[in-house]
Amino acid sequence: MSQPFDLSRFPDLPPEVVKAFAAMQSELTVERAARQHEQAVGAEKDVFITELQALIAKLEGQVQDYRRTKFGPKSEKLDPAQLELALEDLEAAIAETQEQITLVEEKIAAANPEQPAPRRPRKARELPDNLPQIERVIEPADITCPCGCGDMVRIGEDRARRLDYIPARYQVIVTVRPKYACPKGRTGVVQAKAPAHLLEASWPTEALLAQIAVAKYSEHMPLHRQAVVMARHGVPIERSTLADWMGRTGALIAPVVDHMAKRLLSDSTRLYVDETTAPVLDPGRGKTKTGYLWAVLRDDRGWKGTAPPGVVFHYRPGRKGEYAAEILAGFNGTIQIDAYGAYTHLATPKREGGDPLRLAFCWAHGRRKLIKAIPKKGSPIVDEALLRIAALYKIEDSIRGSDPEHRRDIRQSLSRPLVDEFFTWLTAQAARVSRKSDLGAAMAYMLRRQEGFRLFLEDGQVDIDSNLVENAIRSPALNRRNALFAGHDEGGANWASYASLIGSCKMNGIDPCAYLTDLFTKLANGHLKKDIDDLMPWAYAQRNTTSE
């Protein structure tokens, strides 16, 4: 770097020359400083750009993982309940990376003031209109006009809506019943009758019982965690006390669930049936044993049926066919199932408890078995099978919600030829594959059950799969993952009762907490003996719809 010119060596220079040299030296210093600053800013921007490129590459990888988990073939092998947990973690990771990218972009923009900072895209979201709104107006500190004309006038406003949370608050309701008597002692005492409570001589109101039940069986919060939350809010109640409340209410709602189960069996021509594990503690061995929640579901909305939707879970200690026969006793019609062998005997003349049932098998299960059988190198056979099945689902999408006659006509004209071709083609492919291989077993699974897979072609009330009941058992499955197991067979039955009421509430589009509060209040006032049909979740939904 060149040294600055030293004027002290020339003391006889005229003042105007010295001044000119000083000005020149100052300009060179400013120019040098500006150049050094520009170089520093450029180096900083290069660092930011490198960081930004790394974050973008990271985001692209996370998005690919998300799509693969949610839409790719591997999602068929992942438990649906576990899938939701995996997706929410991936979504959180994507949001974190996006925020990091925004911060780096802001740093790059700050280093280059000439270029405006990129505006962050905002998602168009609307908050529910039914939420209470609190409006706060923020006025300027001073609205006096600088020109001296007085106060400024209001010409408009900006509004921003944000979602707030009010922490849960527990309160004590003190019921006071004054006593009145004749001042002269000539008559007896007058006092209002004490209001009825679901759990007499206990603390909880019906609303609190409903909240605890929904938190445990719908929001998957075990009672010991709820006890921790309640203590944090200043209400130290033991987990054993909460368990006592849930056990007693479970016994009181059992007749309601039993009646709902009878209504599903007696008022339906087609039902979905599925089962999921419900681990239960076996105190004698100190281990868990595998119980099962058997789901019986009705949903006729796909063919414009008028019967209200509902689901009932039955706890049984096993998965034997005798349990299926016991649960479905008295029902005559069609059941949509996953071709599990426990149902086979229900379709024979030897069936006890009713006429032989028609078994409609689930194409989604058949498709899933083919996907699970894909070798690591892939399989053209499975690829083509999936395309053929996808064509059937396209037709189903177009007729969902139509009347049964229309659904049957479309299936006869469009779907039947595709199904005939599918099984002809599948038979030819199965002859080329070893029966002992996973793919051979998957193809044999569908070929042996052609009659059940074809049943949806003949009946417009039958669906192509049993996905509706699979969706219904996801909530108990999530509860299983949080609570690990029920403490006893009776605990499994209690689990099933609440899962039935809450699941039916969700199918009818009503708030489970509001319904249970209403149910507990009616049970406390003896409504069970007056009109049990009025206690059904769909009856509550109809009343609310009518009142609106």
PDB file of N, CA, C and O in Angstrom, residues 139-201:
ATOM      1  N   GLU A 139     -54.279   4.722  20.090  1.00  0.00           N
ATOM      2  CA  GLU A 139     -54.245   6.084  19.543  1.00  0.00           C
ATOM      3  C   GLU A 139     -52.819   6.638  19.587  1.00  0.00           C
ATOM      4  O   GLU A 139     -52.025   6.261  20.463  1.00  0.00           O
ATOM      5  N   PRO A 140     -52.475   7.526  18.648  1.00  0.00           N
ATOM      6  CA  PRO A 140     -51.163   8.199  18.718  1.00  0.00           C
ATOM      7  C   PRO A 140     -51.045   9.000  20.002  1.00  0.00           C
ATOM      8  O   PRO A 140     -52.042   9.440  20.589  1.00  0.00           O
ATOM      9  N   ALA A 141     -49.816   9.211  20.445  1.00  0.00           N
ATOM     10  CA  ALA A 141     -49.608   9.981  21.677  1.00  0.00           C
ATOM     11  C   ALA A 141     -50.073  11.416  21.524  1.00  0.00           C
ATOM     12  O   ALA A 141     -50.530  12.051  22.484  1.00  0.00           O
ATOM     13  N   ASP A 142     -49.983  11.975  20.297  1.00  0.00           N
ATOM     14  CA  ASP A 142     -50.378  13.365  20.083  1.00  0.00           C
ATOM     15  C   ASP A 142     -50.941  13.505  18.666  1.00  0.00           C
ATOM     16  O   ASP A 142     -50.326  13.040  17.708  1.00  0.00           O
ATOM     17  N   ILE A 143     -52.128  14.079  18.535  1.00  0.00           N
ATOM     18  CA  ILE A 143     -52.728  14.278  17.212  1.00  0.00           C
ATOM     19  C   ILE A 143     -52.808  15.749  16.841  1.00  0.00           C
ATOM     20  O   ILE A 143     -53.578  16.148  15.968  1.00  0.00           O
ATOM     21  N   THR A 144     -51.993  16.560  17.502  1.00  0.00           N
ATOM     22  CA  THR A 144     -51.954  17.982  17.166  1.00  0.00           C
ATOM     23  C   THR A 144     -51.248  18.163  15.826  1.00  0.00           C
ATOM     24  O   THR A 144     -50.153  17.646  15.603  1.00  0.00           O
ATOM     25  N   CYS A 145     -51.868  18.874  14.917  1.00  0.00           N
ATOM     26  CA  CYS A 145     -51.290  19.072  13.587  1.00  0.00           C
ATOM     27  C   CYS A 145     -50.097  20.030  13.662  1.00  0.00           C
ATOM     28  O   CYS A 145     -50.203  21.107  14.275  1.00  0.00           O
ATOM     29  N   PRO A 146     -48.955  19.650  13.062  1.00  0.00           N
ATOM     30  CA  PRO A 146     -47.764  20.530  13.109  1.00  0.00           C
ATOM     31  C   PRO A 146     -47.980  21.880  12.452  1.00  0.00           C
ATOM     32  O   PRO A 146     -47.276  22.848  12.758  1.00  0.00           O
ATOM     33  N   CYS A 147     -48.985  21.999  11.535  1.00  0.00           N
ATOM     34  CA  CYS A 147     -49.195  23.291  10.851  1.00  0.00           C
ATOM     35  C   CYS A 147     -49.908  24.314  11.725  1.00  0.00           C
ATOM     36  O   CYS A 147     -50.059  25.475  11.351  1.00  0.00           O
ATOM     37  N   GLY A 148     -50.394  23.845  12.879  1.00  0.00           N
ATOM     38  CA  GLY A 148     -51.041  24.768  13.787  1.00  0.00           C
ATOM     39  C   GLY A 148     -52.528  24.926  13.589  1.00  0.00           C
ATOM     40  O   GLY A 148     -53.152  25.799  14.210  1.00  0.00           O
ATOM     41  N   CYS A 149     -53.156  24.070  12.750  1.00  0.00           N
ATOM     42  CA  CYS A 149     -54.592  24.217  12.481  1.00  0.00           C
ATOM     43  C   CYS A 149     -55.478  23.563  13.527  1.00  0.00           C
ATOM     44  O   CYS A 149     -56.696  23.654  13.469  1.00  0.00           O
ATOM     45  N   GLY A 150     -54.862  22.871  14.486  1.00  0.00           N
ATOM     46  CA  GLY A 150     -55.649  22.178  15.506  1.00  0.00           C
ATOM     47  C   GLY A 150     -55.369  20.681  15.490  1.00  0.00           C
ATOM     48  O   GLY A 150     -54.260  20.243  15.140  1.00  0.00           O
ATOM     49  N   ASP A 151     -56.384  19.864  15.875  1.00  0.00           N
ATOM     50  CA  ASP A 151     -56.210  18.416  15.887  1.00  0.00           C
ATOM     51  C   ASP A 151     -56.410  17.823  14.500  1.00  0.00           C
ATOM     52  O   ASP A 151     -57.235  18.304  13.707  1.00  0.00           O
ATOM     53  N   MET A 152     -55.628  16.762  14.214  1.00  0.00           N
ATOM     54  CA  MET A 152     -55.802  16.032  12.959  1.00  0.00           C
ATOM     55  C   MET A 152     -57.129  15.278  12.980  1.00  0.00           C
ATOM     56  O   MET A 152     -57.663  14.955  14.049  1.00  0.00           O
ATOM     57  N   VAL A 153     -57.685  14.998  11.790  1.00  0.00           N
ATOM     58  CA  VAL A 153     -58.948  14.270  11.687  1.00  0.00           C
ATOM     59  C   VAL A 153     -58.657  12.817  11.299  1.00  0.00           C
ATOM     60  O   VAL A 153     -57.686  12.532  10.595  1.00  0.00           O
ATOM     61  N   ARG A 154     -59.517  11.932  11.746  1.00  0.00           N
ATOM     62  CA  ARG A 154     -59.359  10.507  11.454  1.00  0.00           C
ATOM     63  C   ARG A 154     -59.800  10.218  10.019  1.00  0.00           C
ATOM     64  O   ARG A 154     -60.922  10.546   9.632  1.00  0.00           O
ATOM     65  N   ILE A 155     -58.919   9.600   9.232  1.00  0.00           N
ATOM     66  CA  ILE A 155     -59.218   9.327   7.823  1.00  0.00           C
ATOM     67  C   ILE A 155     -59.274   7.828   7.512  1.00  0.00           C
ATOM     68  O   ILE A 155     -59.536   7.436   6.380  1.00  0.00           O
ATOM     69  N   GLY A 156     -59.021   6.993   8.473  1.00  0.00           N
ATOM     70  CA  GLY A 156     -59.042   5.547   8.225  1.00  0.00           C
ATOM     71  C   GLY A 156     -58.437   4.803   9.401  1.00  0.00           C
ATOM     72  O   GLY A 156     -58.186   5.382  10.472  1.00  0.00           O
ATOM     73  N   GLU A 157     -58.197   3.529   9.201  1.00  0.00           N
ATOM     74  CA  GLU A 157     -57.629   2.709  10.269  1.00  0.00           C
ATOM     75  C   GLU A 157     -57.060   1.419   9.688  1.00  0.00           C
ATOM     76  O   GLU A 157     -57.399   1.028   8.568  1.00  0.00           O
ATOM     77  N   ASP A 158     -56.183   0.815  10.405  1.00  0.00           N
ATOM     78  CA  ASP A 158     -55.661  -0.510  10.096  1.00  0.00           C
ATOM     79  C   ASP A 158     -56.144  -1.481  11.168  1.00  0.00           C
ATOM     80  O   ASP A 158     -56.175  -1.130  12.366  1.00  0.00           O
ATOM     81  N   ARG A 159     -56.538  -2.678  10.742  1.00  0.00           N
ATOM     82  CA  ARG A 159     -57.005  -3.693  11.688  1.00  0.00           C
ATOM     83  C   ARG A 159     -56.158  -4.954  11.561  1.00  0.00           C
ATOM     84  O   ARG A 159     -55.858  -5.390  10.446  1.00  0.00           O
ATOM     85  N   ALA A 160     -55.782  -5.521  12.680  1.00  0.00           N
ATOM     86  CA  ALA A 160     -55.028  -6.783  12.706  1.00  0.00           C
ATOM     87  C   ALA A 160     -55.689  -7.710  13.714  1.00  0.00           C
ATOM     88  O   ALA A 160     -56.027  -7.298  14.833  1.00  0.00           O
ATOM     89  N   ARG A 161     -55.909  -8.950  13.307  1.00  0.00           N
ATOM     90  CA  ARG A 161     -56.566  -9.931  14.177  1.00  0.00           C
ATOM     91  C   ARG A 161     -55.548 -10.984  14.614  1.00  0.00           C
ATOM     92  O   ARG A 161     -54.816 -11.532  13.789  1.00  0.00           O
ATOM     93  N   ARG A 162     -55.513 -11.254  15.899  1.00  0.00           N
ATOM     94  CA  ARG A 162     -54.604 -12.269  16.438  1.00  0.00           C
ATOM     95  C   ARG A 162     -55.392 -13.167  17.381  1.00  0.00           C
ATOM     96  O   ARG A 162     -56.343 -12.726  18.031  1.00  0.00           O
ATOM     97  N   LEU A 163     -54.971 -14.403  17.443  1.00  0.00           N
ATOM     98  CA  LEU A 163     -55.649 -15.390  18.288  1.00  0.00           C
ATOM     99  C   LEU A 163     -54.995 -15.416  19.662  1.00  0.00           C
ATOM    100  O   LEU A 163     -53.778 -15.570  19.776  1.00  0.00           O
ATOM    101  N   ASP A 164     -55.802 -15.284  20.691  1.00  0.00           N
ATOM    102  CA  ASP A 164     -55.311 -15.234  22.068  1.00  0.00           C
ATOM    103  C   ASP A 164     -55.810 -16.457  22.832  1.00  0.00           C
ATOM    104  O   ASP A 164     -56.710 -17.173  22.381  1.00  0.00           O
ATOM    105  N   TYR A 165     -55.240 -16.684  23.993  1.00  0.00           N
ATOM    106  CA  TYR A 165     -55.625 -17.825  24.822  1.00  0.00           C
ATOM    107  C   TYR A 165     -55.817 -17.353  26.255  1.00  0.00           C
ATOM    108  O   TYR A 165     -54.972 -16.630  26.801  1.00  0.00           O
ATOM    109  N   ILE A 166     -56.925 -17.752  26.856  1.00  0.00           N
ATOM    110  CA  ILE A 166     -57.181 -17.489  28.266  1.00  0.00           C
ATOM    111  C   ILE A 166     -56.955 -18.792  29.019  1.00  0.00           C
ATOM    112  O   ILE A 166     -57.631 -19.796  28.742  1.00  0.00           O
ATOM    113  N   PRO A 167     -56.006 -18.856  29.938  1.00  0.00           N
ATOM    114  CA  PRO A 167     -55.728 -20.111  30.653  1.00  0.00           C
ATOM    115  C   PRO A 167     -56.963 -20.649  31.358  1.00  0.00           C
ATOM    116  O   PRO A 167     -57.861 -19.897  31.755  1.00  0.00           O
ATOM    117  N   ALA A 168     -57.016 -21.973  31.485  1.00  0.00           N
ATOM    118  CA  ALA A 168     -58.150 -22.618  32.153  1.00  0.00           C
ATOM    119  C   ALA A 168     -58.287 -22.095  33.577  1.00  0.00           C
ATOM    120  O   ALA A 168     -57.298 -21.823  34.260  1.00  0.00           O
ATOM    121  N   ARG A 169     -59.522 -21.961  34.008  1.00  0.00           N
ATOM    122  CA  ARG A 169     -59.780 -21.459  35.353  1.00  0.00           C
ATOM    123  C   ARG A 169     -60.786 -22.373  36.041  1.00  0.00           C
ATOM    124  O   ARG A 169     -61.839 -22.681  35.492  1.00  0.00           O
ATOM    125  N   TYR A 170     -60.420 -22.822  37.189  1.00  0.00           N
ATOM    126  CA  TYR A 170     -61.333 -23.643  37.980  1.00  0.00           C
ATOM    127  C   TYR A 170     -62.043 -22.743  38.986  1.00  0.00           C
ATOM    128  O   TYR A 170     -61.473 -21.774  39.481  1.00  0.00           O
ATOM    129  N   GLN A 171     -63.298 -23.065  39.260  1.00  0.00           N
ATOM    130  CA  GLN A 171     -64.063 -22.284  40.213  1.00  0.00           C
ATOM    131  C   GLN A 171     -64.917 -23.222  41.053  1.00  0.00           C
ATOM    132  O   GLN A 171     -65.192 -24.367  40.659  1.00  0.00           O
ATOM    133  N   VAL A 172     -65.301 -22.746  42.195  1.00  0.00           N
ATOM    134  CA  VAL A 172     -66.141 -23.519  43.113  1.00  0.00           C
ATOM    135  C   VAL A 172     -67.547 -22.938  43.074  1.00  0.00           C
ATOM    136  O   VAL A 172     -67.735 -21.728  43.261  1.00  0.00           O
ATOM    137  N   ILE A 173     -68.527 -23.777  42.775  1.00  0.00           N
ATOM    138  CA  ILE A 173     -69.928 -23.351  42.779  1.00  0.00           C
ATOM    139  C   ILE A 173     -70.533 -23.711  44.142  1.00  0.00           C
ATOM    140  O   ILE A 173     -70.603 -24.897  44.510  1.00  0.00           O
ATOM    141  N   VAL A 174     -70.909 -22.715  44.853  1.00  0.00           N
ATOM    142  CA  VAL A 174     -71.502 -22.907  46.180  1.00  0.00           C
ATOM    143  C   VAL A 174     -73.022 -22.799  46.043  1.00  0.00           C
ATOM    144  O   VAL A 174     -73.548 -21.755  45.658  1.00  0.00           O
ATOM    145  N   THR A 175     -73.706 -23.878  46.308  1.00  0.00           N
ATOM    146  CA  THR A 175     -75.163 -23.908  46.208  1.00  0.00           C
ATOM    147  C   THR A 175     -75.764 -23.616  47.590  1.00  0.00           C
ATOM    148  O   THR A 175     -75.507 -24.360  48.543  1.00  0.00           O
ATOM    149  N   VAL A 176     -76.492 -22.551  47.675  1.00  0.00           N
ATOM    150  CA  VAL A 176     -77.107 -22.140  48.938  1.00  0.00           C
ATOM    151  C   VAL A 176     -78.620 -22.336  48.831  1.00  0.00           C
ATOM    152  O   VAL A 176     -79.247 -21.838  47.890  1.00  0.00           O
ATOM    153  N   ARG A 177     -79.209 -23.076  49.785  1.00  0.00           N
ATOM    154  CA  ARG A 177     -80.657 -23.312  49.792  1.00  0.00           C
ATOM    155  C   ARG A 177     -81.227 -22.783  51.115  1.00  0.00           C
ATOM    156  O   ARG A 177     -81.202 -23.466  52.128  1.00  0.00           O
ATOM    157  N   PRO A 178     -81.699 -21.565  51.102  1.00  0.00           N
ATOM    158  CA  PRO A 178     -82.244 -21.002  52.350  1.00  0.00           C
ATOM    159  C   PRO A 178     -83.436 -21.814  52.859  1.00  0.00           C
ATOM    160  O   PRO A 178     -84.194 -22.388  52.065  1.00  0.00           O
ATOM    161  N   LYS A 179     -83.594 -21.828  54.155  1.00  0.00           N
ATOM    162  CA  LYS A 179     -84.729 -22.497  54.793  1.00  0.00           C
ATOM    163  C   LYS A 179     -85.676 -21.426  55.349  1.00  0.00           C
ATOM    164  O   LYS A 179     -85.240 -20.438  55.929  1.00  0.00           O
ATOM    165  N   TYR A 180     -86.952 -21.656  55.165  1.00  0.00           N
ATOM    166  CA  TYR A 180     -87.960 -20.710  55.634  1.00  0.00           C
ATOM    167  C   TYR A 180     -88.952 -21.442  56.534  1.00  0.00           C
ATOM    168  O   TYR A 180     -89.321 -22.586  56.257  1.00  0.00           O
ATOM    169  N   ALA A 181     -89.350 -20.739  57.552  1.00  0.00           N
ATOM    170  CA  ALA A 181     -90.310 -21.325  58.496  1.00  0.00           C
ATOM    171  C   ALA A 181     -91.264 -20.247  58.996  1.00  0.00           C
ATOM    172  O   ALA A 181     -90.975 -19.043  58.944  1.00  0.00           O
ATOM    173  N   CYS A 182     -92.406 -20.669  59.480  1.00  0.00           N
ATOM    174  CA  CYS A 182     -93.387 -19.739  60.036  1.00  0.00           C
ATOM    175  C   CYS A 182     -92.809 -19.116  61.308  1.00  0.00           C
ATOM    176  O   CYS A 182     -92.310 -19.833  62.188  1.00  0.00           O
ATOM    177  N   PRO A 183     -92.853 -17.792  61.409  1.00  0.00           N
ATOM    178  CA  PRO A 183     -92.290 -17.147  62.609  1.00  0.00           C
ATOM    179  C   PRO A 183     -93.024 -17.549  63.891  1.00  0.00           C
ATOM    180  O   PRO A 183     -92.470 -17.416  64.982  1.00  0.00           O
ATOM    181  N   LYS A 184     -94.239 -18.065  63.743  1.00  0.00           N
ATOM    182  CA  LYS A 184     -94.990 -18.465  64.931  1.00  0.00           C
ATOM    183  C   LYS A 184     -94.940 -19.974  65.155  1.00  0.00           C
ATOM    184  O   LYS A 184     -95.606 -20.488  66.046  1.00  0.00           O
ATOM    185  N   GLY A 185     -94.173 -20.653  64.267  1.00  0.00           N
ATOM    186  CA  GLY A 185     -93.995 -22.084  64.453  1.00  0.00           C
ATOM    187  C   GLY A 185     -95.211 -22.916  64.159  1.00  0.00           C
ATOM    188  O   GLY A 185     -95.357 -24.011  64.685  1.00  0.00           O
ATOM    189  N   ARG A 186     -96.121 -22.440  63.316  1.00  0.00           N
ATOM    190  CA  ARG A 186     -97.366 -23.153  63.061  1.00  0.00           C
ATOM    191  C   ARG A 186     -97.264 -24.147  61.912  1.00  0.00           C
ATOM    192  O   ARG A 186     -98.109 -25.030  61.788  1.00  0.00           O
ATOM    193  N   THR A 187     -96.263 -23.953  61.002  1.00  0.00           N
ATOM    194  CA  THR A 187     -96.124 -24.860  59.848  1.00  0.00           C
ATOM    195  C   THR A 187     -94.696 -25.388  59.786  1.00  0.00           C
ATOM    196  O   THR A 187     -93.828 -25.004  60.581  1.00  0.00           O
ATOM    197  N   GLY A 188     -94.482 -26.245  58.790  1.00  0.00           N
ATOM    198  CA  GLY A 188     -93.161 -26.826  58.629  1.00  0.00           C
ATOM    199  C   GLY A 188     -92.184 -25.885  57.949  1.00  0.00           C
ATOM    200  O   GLY A 188     -92.486 -24.718  57.687  1.00  0.00           O
ATOM    201  N   VAL A 189     -91.031 -26.438  57.641  1.00  0.00           N
ATOM    202  CA  VAL A 189     -89.946 -25.674  57.005  1.00  0.00           C
ATOM    203  C   VAL A 189     -90.067 -25.796  55.496  1.00  0.00           C
ATOM    204  O   VAL A 189     -90.356 -26.867  54.959  1.00  0.00           O
ATOM    205  N   VAL A 190     -89.826 -24.689  54.768  1.00  0.00           N
ATOM    206  CA  VAL A 190     -89.839 -24.675  53.302  1.00  0.00           C
ATOM    207  C   VAL A 190     -88.421 -24.465  52.786  1.00  0.00           C
ATOM    208  O   VAL A 190     -87.718 -23.550  53.244  1.00  0.00           O
ATOM    209  N   GLN A 191     -88.041 -25.332  51.872  1.00  0.00           N
ATOM    210  CA  GLN A 191     -86.694 -25.222  51.289  1.00  0.00           C
ATOM    211  C   GLN A 191     -86.714 -25.773  49.872  1.00  0.00           C
ATOM    212  O   GLN A 191     -87.405 -26.766  49.587  1.00  0.00           O
ATOM    213  N   ALA A 192     -85.981 -25.135  48.953  1.00  0.00           N
ATOM    214  CA  ALA A 192     -85.904 -25.614  47.565  1.00  0.00           C
ATOM    215  C   ALA A 192     -85.236 -26.982  47.528  1.00  0.00           C
ATOM    216  O   ALA A 192     -84.348 -27.289  48.322  1.00  0.00           O
ATOM    217  N   LYS A 193     -85.680 -27.795  46.574  1.00  0.00           N
ATOM    218  CA  LYS A 193     -85.113 -29.120  46.417  1.00  0.00           C
ATOM    219  C   LYS A 193     -83.678 -29.028  45.913  1.00  0.00           C
ATOM    220  O   LYS A 193     -83.351 -28.217  45.045  1.00  0.00           O
ATOM    221  N   ALA A 194     -82.810 -29.833  46.424  1.00  0.00           N
ATOM    222  CA  ALA A 194     -81.401 -29.823  45.995  1.00  0.00           C
ATOM    223  C   ALA A 194     -81.300 -30.301  44.552  1.00  0.00           C
ATOM    224  O   ALA A 194     -81.965 -31.263  44.160  1.00  0.00           O
ATOM    225  N   PRO A 195     -80.500 -29.632  43.733  1.00  0.00           N
ATOM    226  CA  PRO A 195     -80.346 -30.074  42.340  1.00  0.00           C
ATOM    227  C   PRO A 195     -79.682 -31.446  42.277  1.00  0.00           C
ATOM    228  O   PRO A 195     -78.859 -31.791  43.127  1.00  0.00           O
ATOM    229  N   ALA A 196     -80.057 -32.207  41.271  1.00  0.00           N
ATOM    230  CA  ALA A 196     -79.496 -33.547  41.108  1.00  0.00           C
ATOM    231  C   ALA A 196     -78.099 -33.457  40.504  1.00  0.00           C
ATOM    232  O   ALA A 196     -77.809 -32.589  39.679  1.00  0.00           O
ATOM    233  N   HIS A 197     -77.223 -34.342  40.940  1.00  0.00           N
ATOM    234  CA  HIS A 197     -75.865 -34.415  40.405  1.00  0.00           C
ATOM    235  C   HIS A 197     -75.573 -35.837  39.968  1.00  0.00           C
ATOM    236  O   HIS A 197     -76.096 -36.799  40.537  1.00  0.00           O
ATOM    237  N   LEU A 198     -74.737 -35.969  38.946  1.00  0.00           N
ATOM    238  CA  LEU A 198     -74.406 -37.301  38.452  1.00  0.00           C
ATOM    239  C   LEU A 198     -73.694 -38.113  39.515  1.00  0.00           C
ATOM    240  O   LEU A 198     -74.023 -39.273  39.748  1.00  0.00           O
ATOM    241  N   LEU A 199     -72.722 -37.512  40.166  1.00  0.00           N
ATOM    242  CA  LEU A 199     -72.002 -38.175  41.259  1.00  0.00           C
ATOM    243  C   LEU A 199     -72.366 -37.465  42.550  1.00  0.00           C
ATOM    244  O   LEU A 199     -71.777 -36.436  42.900  1.00  0.00           O
ATOM    245  N   GLU A 200     -73.345 -37.996  43.229  1.00  0.00           N
ATOM    246  CA  GLU A 200     -73.799 -37.369  44.465  1.00  0.00           C
ATOM    247  C   GLU A 200     -72.698 -37.434  45.529  1.00  0.00           C
ATOM    248  O   GLU A 200     -71.911 -38.377  45.577  1.00  0.00           O
ATOM    249  N   ALA A 201     -72.653 -36.408  46.367  1.00  0.00           N
ATOM    250  CA  ALA A 201     -71.678 -36.304  47.456  1.00  0.00           C
ATOM    251  C   ALA A 201     -70.237 -36.267  46.939  1.00  0.00           C
ATOM    252  O   ALA A 201     -69.305 -36.683  47.638  1.00  0.00           O
TER     253      ALA A 201
END
